[in-house]
Coordinates of C-alpha atoms and ligand atoms in Angstrom, one line a residue:
M1 CA -31.8 -45.3 95.1
K2 CA -35.4 -45.7 94.3
G3 CA -38.1 -43.2 94.6
N4 CA -39.6 -40.5 92.7
R5 CA -37.2 -37.8 91.6
R6 CA -39.3 -35.5 89.5
A7 CA -40.8 -32.3 90.7
D8 CA -37.8 -30.5 92.2
T9 CA -35.3 -30.7 89.4
K10 CA -36.3 -29.1 86.2
P11 CA -33.5 -29.7 83.8
E12 CA -35.0 -27.8 80.9
L13 CA -35.3 -24.7 83.1
A14 CA -31.6 -24.9 84.1
L15 CA -30.7 -25.3 80.4
R16 CA -32.7 -22.3 79.4
S17 CA -31.2 -20.0 81.9
A18 CA -27.7 -21.3 81.0
L19 CA -28.4 -20.5 77.3
H20 CA -29.7 -17.1 78.2
A21 CA -26.5 -16.5 80.1
Q22 CA -24.6 -17.2 76.9
G23 CA -26.6 -14.5 75.3
L24 CA -28.7 -16.8 73.1
R25 CA -32.2 -16.0 72.0
F26 CA -34.6 -18.9 71.5
R27 CA -38.2 -20.0 71.8
K28 CA -39.3 -22.2 74.6
D29 CA -42.0 -24.8 74.5
F30 CA -42.3 -24.2 70.8
L31 CA -44.8 -26.2 68.9
L32 CA -43.3 -27.8 65.8
R33 CA -45.3 -29.4 63.0
T34 CA -43.6 -31.8 60.7
S35 CA -44.6 -32.2 57.1
A36 CA -45.4 -35.8 57.9
G37 CA -48.1 -34.4 60.2
S38 CA -46.8 -34.8 63.7
R39 CA -46.9 -32.1 66.3
V40 CA -44.4 -31.8 69.0
K41 CA -43.4 -29.3 71.6
A42 CA -39.7 -28.7 71.8
D43 CA -38.1 -27.4 75.0
V44 CA -35.8 -25.0 73.2
V45 CA -35.9 -24.0 69.6
F46 CA -33.7 -21.8 67.5
T47 CA -36.1 -21.0 64.7
R48 CA -33.7 -19.3 62.3
A49 CA -31.0 -22.0 62.6
R50 CA -33.6 -24.7 62.7
V51 CA -32.3 -26.4 65.8
A52 CA -34.8 -28.1 68.1
I53 CA -33.7 -29.3 71.5
F54 CA -35.5 -31.8 73.7
V55 CA -34.6 -32.4 77.3
D56 CA -35.6 -36.0 77.8
G57 CA -36.4 -37.4 81.2
C58 CA -34.4 -40.6 81.9
F59 CA -37.5 -42.6 82.9
W60 CA -40.1 -41.5 80.4
H61 CA -37.8 -41.6 77.4
G62 CA -35.9 -44.7 78.4
C63 CA -32.4 -43.5 78.9
P64 CA -29.8 -46.4 78.6
D65 CA -28.4 -45.7 82.1
H66 CA -31.5 -45.0 84.2
G67 CA -34.4 -45.9 82.0
N68 CA -35.3 -49.3 83.4
T69 CA -38.9 -50.4 83.2
P70 CA -40.3 -50.6 86.7
K71 CA -40.6 -54.2 88.0
A72 CA -44.1 -53.7 89.2
N73 CA -46.7 -53.4 86.4
T74 CA -44.3 -54.3 83.7
A75 CA -47.3 -55.1 81.4
Y76 CA -48.4 -51.5 81.7
W77 CA -45.0 -49.7 81.7
G78 CA -43.2 -51.8 79.1
P79 CA -45.4 -50.9 76.1
K80 CA -46.0 -47.4 77.4
L81 CA -42.3 -46.6 77.6
S82 CA -41.4 -48.2 74.4
R83 CA -44.2 -46.2 72.7
N84 CA -42.5 -43.1 74.0
K85 CA -39.2 -44.2 72.6
E86 CA -40.7 -45.0 69.2
R87 CA -42.4 -41.7 69.1
D88 CA -39.2 -39.9 70.0
K89 CA -37.4 -41.7 67.2
R90 CA -40.2 -41.0 64.7
I91 CA -40.4 -37.3 65.6
T92 CA -36.6 -36.9 65.3
N93 CA -36.6 -38.5 61.9
E94 CA -39.5 -36.4 60.7
L95 CA -37.9 -33.2 61.9
Q96 CA -34.6 -34.1 60.3
A97 CA -36.4 -34.8 57.1
D98 CA -37.7 -31.2 57.3
G99 CA -34.2 -29.8 57.7
W100 CA -34.1 -29.5 61.4
S101 CA -31.2 -30.4 63.6
V102 CA -32.5 -32.3 66.5
I103 CA -30.7 -32.4 69.8
R104 CA -31.9 -34.8 72.5
I105 CA -30.4 -34.3 75.8
W106 CA -30.9 -36.7 78.7
E107 CA -31.7 -35.0 81.9
H108 CA -28.6 -36.6 83.5
V109 CA -26.2 -34.9 81.1
P110 CA -24.2 -32.2 82.9
L111 CA -25.3 -28.7 81.9
P112 CA -21.9 -27.6 80.5
R113 CA -21.9 -30.6 78.2
A114 CA -25.4 -29.9 77.0
I115 CA -24.5 -26.2 76.3
E116 CA -21.4 -27.2 74.5
L117 CA -23.4 -29.6 72.3
I118 CA -26.0 -27.0 71.5
M119 CA -23.4 -24.3 70.7
K120 CA -21.5 -26.6 68.4
T121 CA -24.6 -27.7 66.5
K122 CA -25.9 -24.2 66.2
A123 CA -22.5 -22.9 65.0
S124 CA -22.1 -25.6 62.4
K125 CA -25.7 -25.0 61.2
S126 CA -25.1 -21.2 60.8
A127 CA -21.8 -21.8 59.0
G128 CA -23.1 -24.3 56.5
G129 CA -26.6 -23.0 56.1
R130 CA -28.0 -20.7 53.5
G131 CA -27.8 -17.8 55.9
G132 CA -30.4 -15.2 56.7
Ligands
ZN1 ZN1 -30.3 -41.1 82.5

């Protein structure tokens, strides 16, 4: 199946309402600044637990299952998409160096699995953290 499947599915919206349904409080589209000087907006952020969640589109972020570079215009898309991937990696590293837990969720990941992953990360963070 080819074609453009963007506009009508908004995985980050579905994720947020599912998290709300779990009774979780979080910030959305929250701007993070790393001490290395990068700025990035995370889709969901638990500021106290320092957990940042990014819902990554399969195409733009180069998911291993669906992230193929388009055959047309490879010279344009190839470098562009690999820059996205490099940036993702760099941001993740910088945030982790600042003490954040970073969760990147491909848009194709089923919602219940995404929620489970987030709950688990958040729980381990609160248990092992300094508290408060
Ligand atoms: Zn995918």
